[in-house]
PDB file of C-alpha atoms in Angstrom:
ATOM      1  CA  UNK A   1     -13.744  -8.195 -12.975  1.00 64.00           C
ATOM      2  CA  UNK A   2     -13.055 -11.758 -13.627  1.00 74.00           C
ATOM      3  CA  UNK A   3     -12.361 -14.465 -10.912  1.00 74.00           C
ATOM      4  CA  UNK A   4      -9.697 -17.078 -12.201  1.00 66.00           C
ATOM      5  CA  UNK A   5      -7.656 -19.862 -10.215  1.00 66.00           C
ATOM      6  CA  UNK A   6      -9.099 -17.933  -6.988  1.00 76.00           C
ATOM      7  CA  UNK A   7      -7.969 -14.264  -7.865  1.00 77.00           C
ATOM      8  CA  UNK A   8      -9.979 -11.616  -8.776  1.00 78.00           C
ATOM      9  CA  UNK A   9      -8.582 -10.095 -11.546  1.00 79.00           C
ATOM     10  CA  UNK A  10      -9.573  -6.339 -12.930  1.00 77.00           C
ATOM     11  CA  UNK A  11      -8.185  -3.144 -14.833  1.00 75.00           C
ATOM     12  CA  UNK A  12      -7.952  -0.452 -13.031  1.00 70.00           C
ATOM     13  CA  UNK A  13      -9.194   2.605 -14.220  1.00 71.00           C
ATOM     14  CA  UNK A  14      -6.203   4.113 -15.481  1.00 68.00           C
ATOM     15  CA  UNK A  15      -5.539   1.642 -17.961  1.00 68.00           C
ATOM     16  CA  UNK A  16      -9.123   1.725 -18.991  1.00 68.00           C
ATOM     17  CA  UNK A  17      -8.429   5.485 -19.970  1.00 69.00           C
ATOM     18  CA  UNK A  18      -5.514   4.149 -21.556  1.00 66.00           C
ATOM     19  CA  UNK A  19      -7.365   1.158 -23.612  1.00 66.00           C
ATOM     20  CA  UNK A  20     -10.158   4.497 -24.775  1.00 68.00           C
ATOM     21  CA  UNK A  21      -7.266   6.543 -25.613  1.00 62.00           C
ATOM     22  CA  UNK A  22      -5.391   4.070 -27.565  1.00 61.00           C
ATOM     23  CA  UNK A  23      -8.558   2.696 -29.556  1.00 64.00           C
ATOM     24  CA  UNK A  24      -9.699   7.079 -30.384  1.00 61.00           C
ATOM     25  CA  UNK A  25      -6.319   7.122 -31.786  1.00 60.00           C
ATOM     26  CA  UNK A  26      -6.463   3.900 -34.133  1.00 60.00           C
ATOM     27  CA  UNK A  27      -3.493   2.081 -31.892  1.00 65.00           C
ATOM     28  CA  UNK A  28      -6.095  -0.928 -30.995  1.00 67.00           C
ATOM     29  CA  UNK A  29      -3.140  -4.112 -31.861  1.00 73.00           C
ATOM     30  CA  UNK A  30      -0.220  -2.153 -29.577  1.00 73.00           C
ATOM     31  CA  UNK A  31      -3.139  -1.914 -27.429  1.00 74.00           C
ATOM     32  CA  UNK A  32      -3.330  -5.509 -26.988  1.00 81.00           C
ATOM     33  CA  UNK A  33       0.103  -6.360 -27.032  1.00 84.00           C
ATOM     34  CA  UNK A  34       0.901  -3.763 -23.719  1.00 82.00           C
ATOM     35  CA  UNK A  35      -2.243  -5.510 -22.567  1.00 82.00           C
ATOM     36  CA  UNK A  36      -0.538  -9.003 -22.824  1.00 88.00           C
ATOM     37  CA  UNK A  37       2.783  -7.496 -21.867  1.00 90.00           C
ATOM     38  CA  UNK A  38       1.572  -6.136 -18.052  1.00 87.00           C
ATOM     39  CA  UNK A  39      -0.470  -9.961 -17.533  1.00 87.00           C
ATOM     40  CA  UNK A  40       2.366 -11.735 -18.534  1.00 91.00           C
ATOM     41  CA  UNK A  41       4.588  -9.623 -16.112  1.00 92.00           C
ATOM     42  CA  UNK A  42       1.798  -9.842 -13.426  1.00 90.00           C
ATOM     43  CA  UNK A  43       1.727 -13.528 -13.658  1.00 89.00           C
ATOM     44  CA  UNK A  44       4.970 -13.803 -12.927  1.00 92.00           C
ATOM     45  CA  UNK A  45       4.551 -12.226  -9.589  1.00 91.00           C
ATOM     46  CA  UNK A  46       1.283 -14.322  -8.872  1.00 90.00           C
ATOM     47  CA  UNK A  47       3.399 -17.509  -9.559  1.00 91.00           C
ATOM     48  CA  UNK A  48       5.862 -17.254  -7.684  1.00 93.00           C
ATOM     49  CA  UNK A  49       4.252 -15.728  -4.793  1.00 90.00           C
ATOM     50  CA  UNK A  50       1.832 -18.842  -5.268  1.00 89.00           C
ATOM     51  CA  UNK A  51       5.240 -20.858  -5.075  1.00 91.00           C
ATOM     52  CA  UNK A  52       6.090 -19.269  -1.350  1.00 88.00           C
ATOM     53  CA  UNK A  53       2.142 -20.464  -0.674  1.00 86.00           C
ATOM     54  CA  UNK A  54       1.123 -16.779  -0.535  1.00 86.00           C
ATOM     55  CA  UNK A  55      -2.824 -16.103  -0.564  1.00 84.00           C
ATOM     56  CA  UNK A  56      -3.239 -13.916  -3.621  1.00 84.00           C
ATOM     57  CA  UNK A  57      -6.501 -12.401  -3.046  1.00 84.00           C
ATOM     58  CA  UNK A  58      -7.000  -9.860  -6.185  1.00 82.00           C
ATOM     59  CA  UNK A  59      -4.884  -8.190  -9.050  1.00 83.00           C
ATOM     60  CA  UNK A  60      -5.501  -4.948 -10.477  1.00 81.00           C
ATOM     61  CA  UNK A  61      -3.781  -4.485 -13.940  1.00 80.00           C
ATOM     62  CA  UNK A  62      -2.384  -1.113 -14.545  1.00 76.00           C
ATOM     63  CA  UNK A  63      -1.013   0.439 -17.760  1.00 71.00           C
ATOM     64  CA  UNK A  64       2.710  -0.099 -16.430  1.00 71.00           C
ATOM     65  CA  UNK A  65       2.359  -3.639 -14.123  1.00 73.00           C
ATOM     66  CA  UNK A  66      -0.158  -4.374 -11.444  1.00 75.00           C
ATOM     67  CA  UNK A  67      -0.757  -4.538  -7.990  1.00 79.00           C
ATOM     68  CA  UNK A  68      -1.545  -7.514  -6.197  1.00 78.00           C
ATOM     69  CA  UNK A  69      -3.100  -8.210  -2.464  1.00 80.00           C
ATOM     70  CA  UNK A  70      -2.502 -10.666  -0.669  1.00 80.00           C
ATOM     71  CA  UNK A  71      -3.682 -11.831   2.308  1.00 72.00           C
ATOM     72  CA  UNK A  72      -0.801 -12.120   4.486  1.00 70.00           C
ATOM     73  CA  UNK A  73       0.305  -8.503   3.562  1.00 70.00           C
ATOM     74  CA  UNK A  74       2.561  -7.234   6.830  1.00 69.00           C
ATOM     75  CA  UNK A  75       4.063 -10.587   7.961  1.00 73.00           C
ATOM     76  CA  UNK A  76       5.908 -11.628   4.644  1.00 81.00           C
ATOM     77  CA  UNK A  77       9.498 -12.151   4.750  1.00 86.00           C
ATOM     78  CA  UNK A  78      11.454  -9.596   3.259  1.00 89.00           C
ATOM     79  CA  UNK A  79      13.471 -11.974   1.253  1.00 91.00           C
ATOM     80  CA  UNK A  80      10.530 -13.607  -0.225  1.00 91.00           C
ATOM     81  CA  UNK A  81       8.943 -10.388  -0.947  1.00 92.00           C
ATOM     82  CA  UNK A  82      11.906  -9.403  -3.240  1.00 94.00           C
ATOM     83  CA  UNK A  83      11.974 -12.412  -4.798  1.00 95.00           C
ATOM     84  CA  UNK A  84       8.277 -12.094  -5.852  1.00 93.00           C
ATOM     85  CA  UNK A  85       8.893  -8.145  -6.833  1.00 93.00           C
ATOM     86  CA  UNK A  86      11.697  -9.192  -8.931  1.00 95.00           C
ATOM     87  CA  UNK A  87       9.746 -11.733 -10.653  1.00 94.00           C
ATOM     88  CA  UNK A  88       7.792  -9.349 -12.603  1.00 92.00           C
ATOM     89  CA  UNK A  89      10.394  -7.491 -14.263  1.00 94.00           C
ATOM     90  CA  UNK A  90      12.152 -10.778 -15.424  1.00 95.00           C
ATOM     91  CA  UNK A  91       9.416 -11.524 -17.607  1.00 95.00           C
ATOM     92  CA  UNK A  92       9.706  -7.858 -19.453  1.00 95.00           C
ATOM     93  CA  UNK A  93      13.540  -9.796 -19.801  1.00 95.00           C
ATOM     94  CA  UNK A  94      12.831 -12.600 -21.522  1.00 95.00           C
ATOM     95  CA  UNK A  95       9.881 -11.249 -23.547  1.00 95.00           C
ATOM     96  CA  UNK A  96      12.022  -8.093 -24.954  1.00 94.00           C
ATOM     97  CA  UNK A  97      15.058 -11.234 -25.604  1.00 95.00           C
ATOM     98  CA  UNK A  98      12.563 -12.784 -27.748  1.00 94.00           C
ATOM     99  CA  UNK A  99      10.936 -10.494 -29.553  1.00 93.00           C
ATOM    100  CA  UNK A 100      14.735  -8.831 -30.445  1.00 94.00           C
ATOM    101  CA  UNK A 101      15.528 -12.096 -31.295  1.00 93.00           C
ATOM    102  CA  UNK A 102      12.504 -12.682 -33.573  1.00 92.00           C
ATOM    103  CA  UNK A 103      13.102  -9.581 -35.280  1.00 91.00           C
ATOM    104  CA  UNK A 104      17.086 -10.742 -36.063  1.00 89.00           C
ATOM    105  CA  UNK A 105      15.906 -14.001 -37.254  1.00 90.00           C
ATOM    106  CA  UNK A 106      13.180 -12.655 -39.681  1.00 85.00           C
ATOM    107  CA  UNK A 107      10.190 -13.963 -37.838  1.00 86.00           C
ATOM    108  CA  UNK A 108       8.529 -10.818 -37.030  1.00 87.00           C
ATOM    109  CA  UNK A 109       8.852  -7.620 -38.625  1.00 86.00           C
ATOM    110  CA  UNK A 110      11.599  -5.497 -37.762  1.00 85.00           C
ATOM    111  CA  UNK A 111       9.482  -2.179 -36.884  1.00 86.00           C
ATOM    112  CA  UNK A 112       7.330  -4.418 -34.649  1.00 88.00           C
ATOM    113  CA  UNK A 113       9.955  -6.392 -32.956  1.00 91.00           C
ATOM    114  CA  UNK A 114      11.484  -2.876 -31.938  1.00 92.00           C
ATOM    115  CA  UNK A 115       8.064  -1.831 -30.625  1.00 90.00           C
ATOM    116  CA  UNK A 116       7.832  -5.393 -28.519  1.00 91.00           C
ATOM    117  CA  UNK A 117      11.283  -5.183 -27.209  1.00 92.00           C
ATOM    118  CA  UNK A 118      11.000  -1.552 -26.503  1.00 93.00           C
ATOM    119  CA  UNK A 119       8.083  -2.074 -24.717  1.00 91.00           C
ATOM    120  CA  UNK A 120       9.358  -4.558 -22.456  1.00 94.00           C
ATOM    121  CA  UNK A 121      11.985  -3.028 -21.744  1.00 93.00           C
ATOM    122  CA  UNK A 122      10.388   0.447 -20.752  1.00 90.00           C
ATOM    123  CA  UNK A 123       8.020  -1.627 -18.655  1.00 91.00           C
ATOM    124  CA  UNK A 124      10.355  -3.140 -17.047  1.00 93.00           C
ATOM    125  CA  UNK A 125      12.474  -0.589 -16.074  1.00 93.00           C
ATOM    126  CA  UNK A 126       9.685   1.767 -15.120  1.00 92.00           C
ATOM    127  CA  UNK A 127       8.680  -0.636 -12.591  1.00 93.00           C
ATOM    128  CA  UNK A 128      12.273  -0.770 -10.930  1.00 94.00           C
ATOM    129  CA  UNK A 129      11.728   2.727  -9.648  1.00 94.00           C
ATOM    130  CA  UNK A 130      11.695   3.224  -6.296  1.00 95.00           C
ATOM    131  CA  UNK A 131       8.238   4.664  -5.784  1.00 95.00           C
ATOM    132  CA  UNK A 132       5.413   2.252  -4.125  1.00 92.00           C
ATOM    133  CA  UNK A 133       3.800   0.052  -5.095  1.00 89.00           C
ATOM    134  CA  UNK A 134       5.871  -0.402  -8.021  1.00 92.00           C
ATOM    135  CA  UNK A 135       8.269  -3.416  -8.240  1.00 93.00           C
ATOM    136  CA  UNK A 136      11.365  -1.108  -7.507  1.00 95.00           C
ATOM    137  CA  UNK A 137       9.683   0.544  -4.455  1.00 94.00           C
ATOM    138  CA  UNK A 138       9.116  -3.289  -2.672  1.00 93.00           C
ATOM    139  CA  UNK A 139      12.734  -4.097  -3.126  1.00 95.00           C
ATOM    140  CA  UNK A 140      13.487  -0.575  -1.599  1.00 95.00           C
ATOM    141  CA  UNK A 141      11.154  -1.743   0.988  1.00 93.00           C
ATOM    142  CA  UNK A 142      12.795  -5.093   2.063  1.00 92.00           C
ATOM    143  CA  UNK A 143      16.026  -3.329   1.311  1.00 94.00           C
ATOM    144  CA  UNK A 144      14.650  -0.795   4.232  1.00 94.00           C
ATOM    145  CA  UNK A 145      13.932  -3.376   6.325  1.00 91.00           C
ATOM    146  CA  UNK A 146      17.423  -5.081   6.569  1.00 90.00           C
ATOM    147  CA  UNK A 147      18.509  -1.781   9.030  1.00 91.00           C
ATOM    148  CA  UNK A 148      15.101  -0.158  10.262  1.00 93.00           C
ATOM    149  CA  UNK A 149      12.034  -1.132  12.137  1.00 94.00           C
ATOM    150  CA  UNK A 150       9.141  -2.056  10.568  1.00 93.00           C
ATOM    151  CA  UNK A 151       7.300   1.436  11.133  1.00 93.00           C
ATOM    152  CA  UNK A 152      10.717   3.453  10.143  1.00 95.00           C
ATOM    153  CA  UNK A 153      10.637   1.214   6.921  1.00 95.00           C
ATOM    154  CA  UNK A 154       6.570   1.767   6.161  1.00 95.00           C
ATOM    155  CA  UNK A 155       7.139   5.712   6.765  1.00 96.00           C
ATOM    156  CA  UNK A 156      10.501   5.978   4.182  1.00 96.00           C
ATOM    157  CA  UNK A 157       8.996   4.069   1.596  1.00 95.00           C
ATOM    158  CA  UNK A 158       6.678   5.880   1.629  1.00 96.00           C
ATOM    159  CA  UNK A 159       8.823   9.361   1.914  1.00 96.00           C
ATOM    160  CA  UNK A 160      11.088   8.304  -0.759  1.00 97.00           C
ATOM    161  CA  UNK A 161       7.973   7.525  -3.219  1.00 97.00           C
ATOM    162  CA  UNK A 162       6.694  10.525  -3.002  1.00 97.00           C
ATOM    163  CA  UNK A 163       9.697  12.311  -3.618  1.00 96.00           C
ATOM    164  CA  UNK A 164      10.174  10.246  -6.375  1.00 96.00           C
ATOM    165  CA  UNK A 165       6.496  11.077  -8.048  1.00 95.00           C
ATOM    166  CA  UNK A 166       7.090  14.483  -7.502  1.00 95.00           C
ATOM    167  CA  UNK A 167      10.640  14.122  -9.809  1.00 94.00           C
ATOM    168  CA  UNK A 168       8.333  12.600 -12.517  1.00 91.00           C
ATOM    169  CA  UNK A 169       5.724  15.145 -12.279  1.00 92.00           C
ATOM    170  CA  UNK A 170       7.870  17.511 -12.492  1.00 89.00           C
ATOM    171  CA  UNK A 171       9.808  16.162 -15.628  1.00 87.00           C
ATOM    172  CA  UNK A 172       6.071  15.539 -17.355  1.00 85.00           C
ATOM    173  CA  UNK A 173       5.843  19.094 -17.297  1.00 85.00           C
ATOM    174  CA  UNK A 174       9.358  20.032 -17.956  1.00 81.00           C
ATOM    175  CA  UNK A 175       8.573  21.024 -21.856  1.00 75.00           C
ATOM    176  CA  UNK A 176       6.143  24.005 -20.669  1.00 74.00           C
ATOM    177  CA  UNK A 177       9.646  25.813 -19.657  1.00 73.00           C
ATOM    178  CA  UNK A 178      10.726  25.243 -23.023  1.00 68.00           C
ATOM    179  CA  UNK A 179       8.954  26.909 -26.356  1.00 58.00           C
ATOM    180  CA  UNK A 180      10.208  24.784 -28.969  1.00 53.00           C
ATOM    181  CA  UNK A 181       9.083  22.000 -27.418  1.00 57.00           C
ATOM    182  CA  UNK A 182       5.668  19.739 -28.345  1.00 62.00           C
ATOM    183  CA  UNK A 183       4.163  20.257 -25.376  1.00 64.00           C
ATOM    184  CA  UNK A 184       3.441  18.368 -21.663  1.00 71.00           C
ATOM    185  CA  UNK A 185       3.818  14.192 -21.277  1.00 76.00           C
ATOM    186  CA  UNK A 186       0.513  13.598 -20.388  1.00 75.00           C
ATOM    187  CA  UNK A 187       0.764   9.431 -19.739  1.00 75.00           C
ATOM    188  CA  UNK A 188       4.040  10.170 -17.424  1.00 82.00           C
ATOM    189  CA  UNK A 189       2.290  12.850 -15.556  1.00 84.00           C
ATOM    190  CA  UNK A 190      -1.136  11.071 -15.477  1.00 82.00           C
ATOM    191  CA  UNK A 191       0.882   7.998 -13.849  1.00 85.00           C
ATOM    192  CA  UNK A 192       2.818  10.570 -11.631  1.00 89.00           C
ATOM    193  CA  UNK A 193       0.079  11.767 -10.266  1.00 90.00           C
ATOM    194  CA  UNK A 194      -1.484   8.312  -9.634  1.00 88.00           C
ATOM    195  CA  UNK A 195       1.336   7.147  -7.787  1.00 92.00           C
ATOM    196  CA  UNK A 196       1.797  10.744  -5.830  1.00 95.00           C
ATOM    197  CA  UNK A 197      -1.603  10.561  -4.889  1.00 93.00           C
ATOM    198  CA  UNK A 198      -1.615   6.327  -4.103  1.00 91.00           C
ATOM    199  CA  UNK A 199       1.374   7.214  -1.607  1.00 94.00           C
ATOM    200  CA  UNK A 200      -0.408  10.153  -0.325  1.00 95.00           C
ATOM    201  CA  UNK A 201      -3.237   8.106   0.690  1.00 93.00           C
ATOM    202  CA  UNK A 202      -0.477   5.359   1.726  1.00 91.00           C
ATOM    203  CA  UNK A 203       1.289   8.144   4.342  1.00 93.00           C
ATOM    204  CA  UNK A 204      -2.263   8.701   6.200  1.00 93.00           C
ATOM    205  CA  UNK A 205      -3.004   5.222   5.956  1.00 92.00           C
ATOM    206  CA  UNK A 206       0.421   4.193   8.197  1.00 92.00           C
ATOM    207  CA  UNK A 207      -1.196   3.181  11.469  1.00 90.00           C
ATOM    208  CA  UNK A 208      -3.443   1.025   9.768  1.00 89.00           C
ATOM    209  CA  UNK A 209      -0.761  -0.538   7.500  1.00 89.00           C
ATOM    210  CA  UNK A 210       1.506  -1.089  11.016  1.00 90.00           C
ATOM    211  CA  UNK A 211      -2.130  -2.670  12.768  1.00 88.00           C
ATOM    212  CA  UNK A 212      -1.908  -5.021  10.042  1.00 87.00           C
ATOM    213  CA  UNK A 213       1.581  -5.826  10.518  1.00 88.00           C
ATOM    214  CA  UNK A 214       0.972  -6.206  14.116  1.00 87.00           C
ATOM    215  CA  UNK A 215      -2.144  -8.758  13.724  1.00 85.00           C
ATOM    216  CA  UNK A 216      -0.451 -10.820  11.587  1.00 82.00           C
ATOM    217  CA  UNK A 217       2.408 -10.951  14.174  1.00 81.00           C
ATOM    218  CA  UNK A 218       0.924 -13.718  16.061  1.00 71.00           C
ATOM    219  CA  UNK A 219       1.367 -16.621  13.410  1.00 68.00           C
ATOM    220  CA  UNK A 220       4.569 -15.302  12.069  1.00 68.00           C
ATOM    221  CA  UNK A 221       6.122 -15.313  15.716  1.00 66.00           C
ATOM    222  CA  UNK A 222       4.167 -19.024  16.220  1.00 65.00           C
ATOM    223  CA  UNK A 223       6.628 -19.601  12.879  1.00 66.00           C
ATOM    224  CA  UNK A 224       9.852 -18.587  13.834  1.00 65.00           C
ATOM    225  CA  UNK A 225       9.119 -20.631  17.165  1.00 67.00           C
ATOM    226  CA  UNK A 226       8.746 -23.569  15.972  1.00 65.00           C
ATOM    227  CA  UNK A 227      11.283 -23.149  13.286  1.00 68.00           C
ATOM    228  CA  UNK A 228      13.505 -22.113  16.041  1.00 67.00           C
ATOM    229  CA  UNK A 229      15.193 -18.982  15.522  1.00 74.00           C
ATOM    230  CA  UNK A 230      17.324 -16.725  17.471  1.00 82.00           C
ATOM    231  CA  UNK A 231      15.783 -13.734  19.272  1.00 83.00           C
ATOM    232  CA  UNK A 232      16.533 -10.005  18.783  1.00 87.00           C
ATOM    233  CA  UNK A 233      16.334  -8.363  22.232  1.00 90.00           C
ATOM    234  CA  UNK A 234      14.910  -5.095  22.113  1.00 88.00           C
ATOM    235  CA  UNK A 235      15.599  -2.621  25.590  1.00 89.00           C
ATOM    236  CA  UNK A 236      13.690  -0.262  27.095  1.00 86.00           C
ATOM    237  CA  UNK A 237      13.175   1.725  30.307  1.00 85.00           C
ATOM    238  CA  UNK A 238      10.108   1.684  32.636  1.00 80.00           C
ATOM    239  CA  UNK A 239       9.426   4.777  30.919  1.00 82.00           C
ATOM    240  CA  UNK A 240       8.425   3.206  27.774  1.00 84.00           C
ATOM    241  CA  UNK A 241       4.908   2.876  26.213  1.00 84.00           C
ATOM    242  CA  UNK A 242       3.525   0.120  24.249  1.00 83.00           C
ATOM    243  CA  UNK A 243       3.400   2.102  21.229  1.00 85.00           C
ATOM    244  CA  UNK A 244       7.170   3.012  21.774  1.00 87.00           C
ATOM    245  CA  UNK A 245       8.099  -0.186  21.915  1.00 86.00           C
ATOM    246  CA  UNK A 246       6.151  -1.668  19.258  1.00 89.00           C
ATOM    247  CA  UNK A 247       7.712   0.537  17.083  1.00 90.00           C
ATOM    248  CA  UNK A 248      10.863  -0.949  17.407  1.00 91.00           C
ATOM    249  CA  UNK A 249       9.605  -3.842  15.906  1.00 92.00           C
ATOM    250  CA  UNK A 250      11.813  -5.322  12.734  1.00 91.00           C
ATOM    251  CA  UNK A 251      10.322  -7.656   9.789  1.00 88.00           C
ATOM    252  CA  UNK A 252      12.137 -10.520  10.080  1.00 86.00           C
ATOM    253  CA  UNK A 253      13.127 -10.862  13.668  1.00 86.00           C
ATOM    254  CA  UNK A 254      11.972 -12.255  16.730  1.00 87.00           C
ATOM    255  CA  UNK A 255      11.933  -9.961  19.520  1.00 89.00           C
ATOM    256  CA  UNK A 256      12.395 -10.055  23.246  1.00 88.00           C
ATOM    257  CA  UNK A 257      11.573  -6.924  25.199  1.00 86.00           C
ATOM    258  CA  UNK A 258      13.685  -6.666  27.478  1.00 87.00           C
ATOM    259  CA  UNK A 259      12.786  -3.808  30.769  1.00 86.00           C
ATOM    260  CA  UNK A 260      16.096  -2.011  31.983  1.00 83.00           C
ATOM    261  CA  UNK A 261      16.349   0.219  34.694  1.00 81.00           C
ATOM    262  CA  UNK A 262      19.260   2.803  33.302  1.00 76.00           C
ATOM    263  CA  UNK A 263      21.735   1.643  36.022  1.00 78.00           C
ATOM    264  CA  UNK A 264      21.686  -1.927  34.218  1.00 76.00           C
ATOM    265  CA  UNK A 265      19.128  -3.955  36.392  1.00 83.00           C
ATOM    266  CA  UNK A 266      16.635  -6.280  34.103  1.00 85.00           C
ATOM    267  CA  UNK A 267      13.428  -5.324  35.383  1.00 82.00           C
ATOM    268  CA  UNK A 268      11.836  -7.976  33.090  1.00 82.00           C
ATOM    269  CA  UNK A 269      11.463  -9.465  30.394  1.00 85.00           C
ATOM    270  CA  UNK A 270       8.850  -9.923  27.880  1.00 82.00           C
ATOM    271  CA  UNK A 271       7.935 -12.002  24.817  1.00 85.00           C
ATOM    272  CA  UNK A 272       6.942 -10.013  21.872  1.00 85.00           C
ATOM    273  CA  UNK A 273       3.634 -12.248  21.880  1.00 85.00           C
ATOM    274  CA  UNK A 274       2.909 -10.717  25.251  1.00 82.00           C
ATOM    275  CA  UNK A 275       3.189  -6.884  24.023  1.00 83.00           C
ATOM    276  CA  UNK A 276       1.705  -7.499  20.869  1.00 84.00           C
ATOM    277  CA  UNK A 277      -1.673  -9.438  22.329  1.00 82.00           C
ATOM    278  CA  UNK A 278      -2.194  -6.786  25.532  1.00 77.00           C
ATOM    279  CA  UNK A 279      -2.066  -4.194  23.252  1.00 80.00           C
ATOM    280  CA  UNK A 280      -4.282  -5.697  20.691  1.00 79.00           C
ATOM    281  CA  UNK A 281      -6.720  -6.642  23.817  1.00 76.00           C
ATOM    282  CA  UNK A 282      -7.108  -3.223  24.760  1.00 71.00           C
ATOM    283  CA  UNK A 283      -5.617  -0.868  22.321  1.00 66.00           C
ATOM    284  CA  UNK A 284      -4.084   1.056  25.143  1.00 68.00           C
ATOM    285  CA  UNK A 285      -0.692   2.094  23.339  1.00 67.00           C
ATOM    286  CA  UNK A 286       0.404   4.977  25.780  1.00 71.00           C
ATOM    287  CA  UNK A 287       0.373   2.634  28.562  1.00 72.00           C
ATOM    288  CA  UNK A 288       4.078   1.518  29.917  1.00 72.00           C
ATOM    289  CA  UNK A 289       5.639  -1.695  29.142  1.00 70.00           C
ATOM    290  CA  UNK A 290       6.445  -2.729  32.568  1.00 68.00           C
ATOM    291  CA  UNK A 291       2.645  -2.252  32.998  1.00 67.00           C
ATOM    292  CA  UNK A 292       1.896  -5.652  31.024  1.00 64.00           C
ATOM    293  CA  UNK A 293       3.238  -7.436  34.341  1.00 62.00           C
ATOM    294  CA  UNK A 294       0.767  -6.253  37.000  1.00 57.00           C
TER     295      UNK A 294
END
């Protein structure tokens, strides 16, 4: 692990295994090229993230890209997250075009040019798969958050990621069912298993991820009020619990929680900060929203 520009940079054990395999099989130059491509890909994310004022704490490099940990996770606007996510594959786009152009102009050997642009194409397209924590998974989450509440976004983002991870695993072992095949695609199987177990663990950690969203909600709410925004009302009954109301929160909206009787009479209007702060103060998520007024 090294620290550069205030960010911890580390190599994931999966990448270490790929490196060892490349050295043993004599593909050292290809390995260095792959590492450089992945590094530039991740630098694209970091530069754009810092441009938005994000605090990037750590970047873990993987064979297909990287995972960046940011201080403001859970409170970032979906538009910004989408732009940061697409910044990585865009680096592969210009690097691939440059490598192809060098081959056409004779600057690089044709075989080497083909390897570099194909490697960029593979990494760029692979990262656009709708699987977390890939860039495509983050784009999927940003899109889901436009229509779903944040808790639902977490749940469905992970469900879709698990489904596509299983498809990847199934595709990697498909050659087992063809006798004339060369065997299992071990690299794809390893990546598929990694992505599956990563999302399996994330599924178990949804309560923690949602709590982090709520913890960071105060600062994002303050920014919204300072700028002046339209409030999105959430209508609940006196029987709604604090937990049920919080799960209706949307990522990019500021909410006013309206407690209403079934006949339509408004009992109370609660700014979202009071609901969040009331929950964070005592952790009682099963009490009625109306109790916060008593």
